[in-house]
Coordinates of C-alpha atoms and ligand atoms in Angstrom, one line a residue:
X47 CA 35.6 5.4 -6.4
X48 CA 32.4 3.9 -7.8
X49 CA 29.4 5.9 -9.0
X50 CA 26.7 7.2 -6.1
X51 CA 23.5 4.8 -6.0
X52 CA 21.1 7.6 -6.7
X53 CA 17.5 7.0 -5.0
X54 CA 14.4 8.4 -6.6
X55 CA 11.4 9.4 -4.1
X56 CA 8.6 11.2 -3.9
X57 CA 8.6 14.2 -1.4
X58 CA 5.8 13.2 1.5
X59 CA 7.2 12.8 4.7
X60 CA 6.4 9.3 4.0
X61 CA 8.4 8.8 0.8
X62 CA 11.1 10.6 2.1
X63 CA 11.8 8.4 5.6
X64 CA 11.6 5.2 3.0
X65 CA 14.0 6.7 0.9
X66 CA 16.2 7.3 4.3
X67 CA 15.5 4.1 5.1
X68 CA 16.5 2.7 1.9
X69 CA 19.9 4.6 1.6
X70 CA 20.5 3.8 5.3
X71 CA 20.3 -0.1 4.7
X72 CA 21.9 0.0 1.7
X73 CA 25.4 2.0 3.5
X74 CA 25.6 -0.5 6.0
X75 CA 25.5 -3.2 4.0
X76 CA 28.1 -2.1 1.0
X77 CA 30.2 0.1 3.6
X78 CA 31.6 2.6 1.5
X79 CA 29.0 2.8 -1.3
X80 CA 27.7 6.5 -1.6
X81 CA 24.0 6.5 -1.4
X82 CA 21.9 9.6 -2.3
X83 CA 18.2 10.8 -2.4
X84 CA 16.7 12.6 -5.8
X85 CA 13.4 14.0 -4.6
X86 CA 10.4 14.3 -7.5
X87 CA 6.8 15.2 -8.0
X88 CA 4.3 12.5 -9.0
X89 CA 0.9 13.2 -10.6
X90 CA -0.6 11.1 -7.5
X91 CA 0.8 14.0 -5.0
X92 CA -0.4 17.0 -7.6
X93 CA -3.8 16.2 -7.9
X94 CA -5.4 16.3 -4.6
X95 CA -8.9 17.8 -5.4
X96 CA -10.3 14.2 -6.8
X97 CA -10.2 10.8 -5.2
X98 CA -7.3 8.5 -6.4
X99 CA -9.9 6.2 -7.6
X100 CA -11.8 8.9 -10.2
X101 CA -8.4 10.1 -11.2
X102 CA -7.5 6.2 -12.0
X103 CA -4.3 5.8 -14.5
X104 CA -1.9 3.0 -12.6
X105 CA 1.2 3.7 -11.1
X106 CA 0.4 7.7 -10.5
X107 CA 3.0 7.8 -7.9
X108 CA 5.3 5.8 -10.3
X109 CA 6.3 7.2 -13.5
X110 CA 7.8 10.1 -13.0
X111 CA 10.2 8.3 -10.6
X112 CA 10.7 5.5 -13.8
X113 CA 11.3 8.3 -16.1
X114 CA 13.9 9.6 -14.0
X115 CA 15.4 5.7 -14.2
X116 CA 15.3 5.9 -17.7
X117 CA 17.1 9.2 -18.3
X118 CA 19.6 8.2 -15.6
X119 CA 18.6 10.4 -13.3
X120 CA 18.2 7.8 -10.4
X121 CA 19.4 4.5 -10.0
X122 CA 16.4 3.0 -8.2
X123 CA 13.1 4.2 -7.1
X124 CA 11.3 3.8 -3.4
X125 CA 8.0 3.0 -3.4
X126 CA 5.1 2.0 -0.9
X127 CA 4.4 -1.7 -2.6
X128 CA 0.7 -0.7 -2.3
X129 CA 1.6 2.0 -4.4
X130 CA 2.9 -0.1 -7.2
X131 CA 0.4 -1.5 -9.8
X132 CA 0.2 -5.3 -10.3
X133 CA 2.0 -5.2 -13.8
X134 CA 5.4 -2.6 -13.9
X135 CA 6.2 -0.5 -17.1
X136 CA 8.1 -2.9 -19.3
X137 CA 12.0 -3.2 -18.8
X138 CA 11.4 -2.7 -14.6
X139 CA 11.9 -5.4 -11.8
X140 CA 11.1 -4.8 -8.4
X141 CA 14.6 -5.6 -7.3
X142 CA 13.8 -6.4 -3.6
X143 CA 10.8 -6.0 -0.9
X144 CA 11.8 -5.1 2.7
X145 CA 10.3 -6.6 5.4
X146 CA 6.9 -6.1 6.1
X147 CA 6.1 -3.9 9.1
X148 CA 2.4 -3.8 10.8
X149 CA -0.1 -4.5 7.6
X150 CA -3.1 -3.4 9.8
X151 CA -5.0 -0.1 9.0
X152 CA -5.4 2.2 11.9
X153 CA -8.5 3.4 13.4
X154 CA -7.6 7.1 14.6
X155 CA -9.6 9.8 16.6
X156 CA -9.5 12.6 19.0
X157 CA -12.5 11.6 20.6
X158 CA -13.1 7.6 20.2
X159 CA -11.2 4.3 21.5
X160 CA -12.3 1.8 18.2
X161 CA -14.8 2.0 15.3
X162 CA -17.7 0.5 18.1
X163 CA -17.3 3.6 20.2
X164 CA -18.2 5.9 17.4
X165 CA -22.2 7.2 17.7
X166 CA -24.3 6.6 15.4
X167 CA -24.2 8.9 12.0
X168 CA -20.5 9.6 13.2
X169 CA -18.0 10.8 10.0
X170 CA -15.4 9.0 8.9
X171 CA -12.7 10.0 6.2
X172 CA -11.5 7.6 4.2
X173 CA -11.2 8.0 0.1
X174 CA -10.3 4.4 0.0
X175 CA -12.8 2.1 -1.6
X176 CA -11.1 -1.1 0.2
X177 CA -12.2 0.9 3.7
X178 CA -15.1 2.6 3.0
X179 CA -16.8 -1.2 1.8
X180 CA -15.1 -2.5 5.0
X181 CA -16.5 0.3 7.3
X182 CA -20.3 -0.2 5.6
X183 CA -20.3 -3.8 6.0
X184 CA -19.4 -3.1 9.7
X185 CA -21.5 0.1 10.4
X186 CA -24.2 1.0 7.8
X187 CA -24.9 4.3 10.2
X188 CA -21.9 5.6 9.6
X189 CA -21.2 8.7 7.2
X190 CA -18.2 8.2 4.7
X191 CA -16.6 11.2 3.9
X192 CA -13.1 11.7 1.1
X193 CA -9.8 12.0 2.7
X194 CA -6.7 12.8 0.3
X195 CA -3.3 13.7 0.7
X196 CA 0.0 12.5 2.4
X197 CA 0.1 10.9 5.9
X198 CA 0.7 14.2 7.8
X199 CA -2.4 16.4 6.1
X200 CA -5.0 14.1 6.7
X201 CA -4.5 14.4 10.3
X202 CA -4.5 18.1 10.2
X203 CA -8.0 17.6 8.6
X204 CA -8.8 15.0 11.4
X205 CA -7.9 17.1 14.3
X206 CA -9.5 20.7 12.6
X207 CA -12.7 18.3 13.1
X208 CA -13.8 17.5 9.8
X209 CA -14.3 14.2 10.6
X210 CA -14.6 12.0 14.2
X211 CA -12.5 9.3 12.9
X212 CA -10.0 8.8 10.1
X213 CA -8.5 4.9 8.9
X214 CA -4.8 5.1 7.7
X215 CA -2.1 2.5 7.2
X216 CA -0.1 1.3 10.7
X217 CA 2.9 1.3 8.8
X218 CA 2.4 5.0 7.5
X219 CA 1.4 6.1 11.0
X220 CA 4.2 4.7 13.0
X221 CA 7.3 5.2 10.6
X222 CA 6.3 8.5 10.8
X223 CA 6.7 8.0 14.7
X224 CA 2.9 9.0 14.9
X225 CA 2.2 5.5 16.1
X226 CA 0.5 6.9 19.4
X227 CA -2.6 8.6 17.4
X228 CA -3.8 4.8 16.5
X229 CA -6.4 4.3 19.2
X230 CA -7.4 0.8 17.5
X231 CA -6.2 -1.6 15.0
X232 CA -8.4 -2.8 12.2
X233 CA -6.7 -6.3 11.6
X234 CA -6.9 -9.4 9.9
X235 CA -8.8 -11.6 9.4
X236 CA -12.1 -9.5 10.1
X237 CA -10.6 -6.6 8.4
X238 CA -8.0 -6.8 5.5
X239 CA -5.2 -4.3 4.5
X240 CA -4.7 -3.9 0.8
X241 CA -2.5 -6.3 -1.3
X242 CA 1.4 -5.4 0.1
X243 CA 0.5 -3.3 2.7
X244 CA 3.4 -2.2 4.8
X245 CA 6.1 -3.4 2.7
X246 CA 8.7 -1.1 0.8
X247 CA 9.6 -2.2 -2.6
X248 CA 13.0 -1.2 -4.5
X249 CA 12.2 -0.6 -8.5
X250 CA 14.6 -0.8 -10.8
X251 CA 15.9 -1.0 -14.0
X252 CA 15.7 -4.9 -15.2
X253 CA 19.3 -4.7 -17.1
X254 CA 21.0 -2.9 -14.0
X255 CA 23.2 -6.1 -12.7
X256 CA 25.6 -3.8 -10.7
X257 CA 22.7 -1.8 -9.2
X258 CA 20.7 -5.1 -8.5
X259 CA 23.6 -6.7 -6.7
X260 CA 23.4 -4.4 -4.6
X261 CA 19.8 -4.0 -3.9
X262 CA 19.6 -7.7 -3.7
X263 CA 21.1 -7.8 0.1
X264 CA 17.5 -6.1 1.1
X265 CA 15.4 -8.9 0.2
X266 CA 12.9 -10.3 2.5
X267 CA 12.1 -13.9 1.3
X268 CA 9.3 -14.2 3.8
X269 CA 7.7 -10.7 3.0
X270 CA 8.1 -11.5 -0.5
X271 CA 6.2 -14.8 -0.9
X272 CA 3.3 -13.3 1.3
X273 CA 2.8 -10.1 -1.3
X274 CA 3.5 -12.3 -4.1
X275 CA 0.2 -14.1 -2.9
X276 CA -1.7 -11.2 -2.6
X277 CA -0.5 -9.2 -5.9
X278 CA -1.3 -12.7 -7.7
X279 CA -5.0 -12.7 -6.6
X280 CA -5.4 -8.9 -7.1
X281 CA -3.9 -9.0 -10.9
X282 CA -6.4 -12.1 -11.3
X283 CA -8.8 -9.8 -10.3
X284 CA -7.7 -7.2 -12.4
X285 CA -7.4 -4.7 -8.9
X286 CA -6.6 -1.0 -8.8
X287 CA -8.1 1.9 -6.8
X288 CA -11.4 1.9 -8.6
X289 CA -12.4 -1.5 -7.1
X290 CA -12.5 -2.3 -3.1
X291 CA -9.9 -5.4 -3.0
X292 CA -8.5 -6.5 0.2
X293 CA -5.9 -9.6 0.6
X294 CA -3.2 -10.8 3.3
X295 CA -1.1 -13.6 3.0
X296 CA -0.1 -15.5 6.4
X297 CA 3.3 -16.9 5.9
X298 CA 3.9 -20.1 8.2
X299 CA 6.1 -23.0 8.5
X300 CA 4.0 -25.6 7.2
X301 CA 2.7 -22.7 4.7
X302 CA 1.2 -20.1 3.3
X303 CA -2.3 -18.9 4.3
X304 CA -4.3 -16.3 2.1
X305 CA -7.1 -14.0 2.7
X306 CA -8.7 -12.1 0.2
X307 CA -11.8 -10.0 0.0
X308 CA -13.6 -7.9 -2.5
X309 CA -15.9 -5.5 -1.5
X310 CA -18.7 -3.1 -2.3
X311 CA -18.1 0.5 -1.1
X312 CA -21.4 2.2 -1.9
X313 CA -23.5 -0.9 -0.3
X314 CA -21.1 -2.4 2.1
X315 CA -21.5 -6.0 0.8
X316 CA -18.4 -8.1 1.2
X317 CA -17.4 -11.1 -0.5
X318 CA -14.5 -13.3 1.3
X319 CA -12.6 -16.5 0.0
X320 CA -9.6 -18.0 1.7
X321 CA -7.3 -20.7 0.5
X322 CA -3.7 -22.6 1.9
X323 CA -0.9 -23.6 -0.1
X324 CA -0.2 -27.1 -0.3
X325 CA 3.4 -26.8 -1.9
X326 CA 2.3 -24.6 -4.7
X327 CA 3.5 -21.7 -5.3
X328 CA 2.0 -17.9 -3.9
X329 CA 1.1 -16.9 -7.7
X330 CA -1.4 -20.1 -8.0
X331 CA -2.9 -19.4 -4.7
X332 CA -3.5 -15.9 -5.2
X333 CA -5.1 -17.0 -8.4
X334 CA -6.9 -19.9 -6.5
X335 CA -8.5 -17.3 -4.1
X336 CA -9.4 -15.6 -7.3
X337 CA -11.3 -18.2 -9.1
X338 CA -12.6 -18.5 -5.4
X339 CA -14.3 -15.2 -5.1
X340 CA -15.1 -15.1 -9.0
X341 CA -17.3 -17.7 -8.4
X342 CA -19.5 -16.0 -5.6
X343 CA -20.2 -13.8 -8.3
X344 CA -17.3 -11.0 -7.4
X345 CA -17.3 -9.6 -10.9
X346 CA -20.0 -7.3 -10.6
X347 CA -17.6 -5.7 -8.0
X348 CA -15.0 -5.4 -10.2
X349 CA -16.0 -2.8 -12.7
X350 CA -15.0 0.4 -11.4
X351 CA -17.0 2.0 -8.4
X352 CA -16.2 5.5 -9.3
Ligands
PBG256 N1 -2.0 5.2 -0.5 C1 -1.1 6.0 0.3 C2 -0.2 5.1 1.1 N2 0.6 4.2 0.6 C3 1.3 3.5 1.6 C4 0.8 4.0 2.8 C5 1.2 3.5 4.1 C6 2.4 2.7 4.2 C7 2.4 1.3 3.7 O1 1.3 0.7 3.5 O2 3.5 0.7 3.5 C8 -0.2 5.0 2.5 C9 -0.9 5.8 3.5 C10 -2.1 5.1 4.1 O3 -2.8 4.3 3.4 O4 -2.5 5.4 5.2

């Protein structure tokens, strides 16, 4: 009998049901392969008092899952691909990226149908610079209050009426099957997701031929092109959580479409490039709709905003 595949997660409810999800996917398509979950704590889930984005460090959520690789500990890590930083620690590969589910963020209240319902003045939490420039450039008025932790606490903090409205991830929302709090969707192309939004990615070591056989029957080629777009332009830009970067990447048959936005959270000023691919490949147009929104003078949005 071979070796279990041994998955490392983080514990949110989140991580946990993509980990599941993993391991489930990977059973049925190697019947008889043992899959198993080894649950860790990341510095991004410890520190909860400060905003991801005044924390910074890249790949918070990621290391302690790598370290784990590296000590073979796990096999292969879970990760939300929005999680994972445009360049991996040396010796990694993101060995496959499931297909995308809804990219949209979610508008969610107790008391409101959409972000034009809310009164004037009305809170919203969001520690997201992405959103918070997105919600300015929309509604000036409103207030823009921090919002940390997993999935599950930030609508405890929602609905002990701290705020009147929170924005989360679709994708979060409904594989938690919370899908029926999203009053509205905040979609593209007025509104843009972050870079890989709503896909899973599998991490793993580069070497691992046996494990990456395996992981390979998981690959979404569509799903892949489109967040190879959108991690190309967000590298270009040199993105993280300090900075307000939004991208997606329409995949269609005669080719690929790519939004991409970059934003100012404290003033709400948005600057917005779009490009098609004629044949080339997603890296050179998510460097094209770089150079695109470099040259309306992005930079100045690019040094951190916290
Ligand atoms: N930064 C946390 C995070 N990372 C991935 C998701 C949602 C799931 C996804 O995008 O695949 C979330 C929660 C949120 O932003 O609401």
């Amino acid at each position: 009998m071979t070796a279990p595949l041994r998955i490392a997660t983080r514990k949110s409810a989140l991580a946990l049901w993509q980990a599941e999800h993993v391991a489930s996917l990977l059973r049925q398509a190697h019947p008889g392969l043992q899959v198993e979950l080894v649950p860790l704590s990341t510095r991004g889930d410890e520190i909860l008092d400060r905003s991801l984005a005044t924390i910074g460090g890249k790949g918070l959520f990621l290391k302690e899952l790598e370290i784990a690789m590296l000590e073979d500990r796990a096999d292969i890590a879970v990760h939300s691909l929005k999680d994972v930083p445009a360049e991996l620690e040396p010796g990694f590969v993101l060995s496959a990226i499931l297909p995308r589910a809804d990219a949209a963020d979610a508008f969610i209240s107790n008391d409101y149908a959409a972000l034009t319902d809310l009164p004037n003045g009305a809170r919203v939490g969001t520690s997201s610079l992405r959103r918070q420039a997105q919600l300015r450039a929309l509604r000036p008025d409103l207030q823009l209050l921090d919002l940390r932790g997993n999935v599950n606490t930030r609508l405890a903090k929602l609905d002990e009426g701290h705020y009147d409205a929170i924005i989360l991830a679709c994708a979060g929302v409904e594989r938690l099957g919370l899908g029926g709090r999203i009053r509205a969707r905040l979609a593209s192309p007025d509104w843009l997701p972050a870079p890989g939004q709503g896909a899973i990615a599998v991490e793993s070591r580069a070497t691992d031929a046996r494990i990456n056989a395996y992981v390979a029957a998981l690959i979404d080629e569509e799903t892949r092109i489109a967040v190879e777009a959108e991690r190309a332009m967000n590298e270009k830009l040199g993105g993280s959580c300090a900075v307000a970067i939004g991208a997606w990447c329409v995949v269609a048959e005669h080719g690929l479409t790519l939004h991409g936005m970059v934003g100012n959270a404290a003033s709400g000023e948005l600057l917005r490039a779009q490009a098609d691919s004629r044949g080339d490949t997603p890296v050179s147009l998510g460097h094209e709709v770089a150079a695109m929104l470099l040259a309306q003078g992005a930079e100045t949005f690019l040094t951190p905003q916290r």
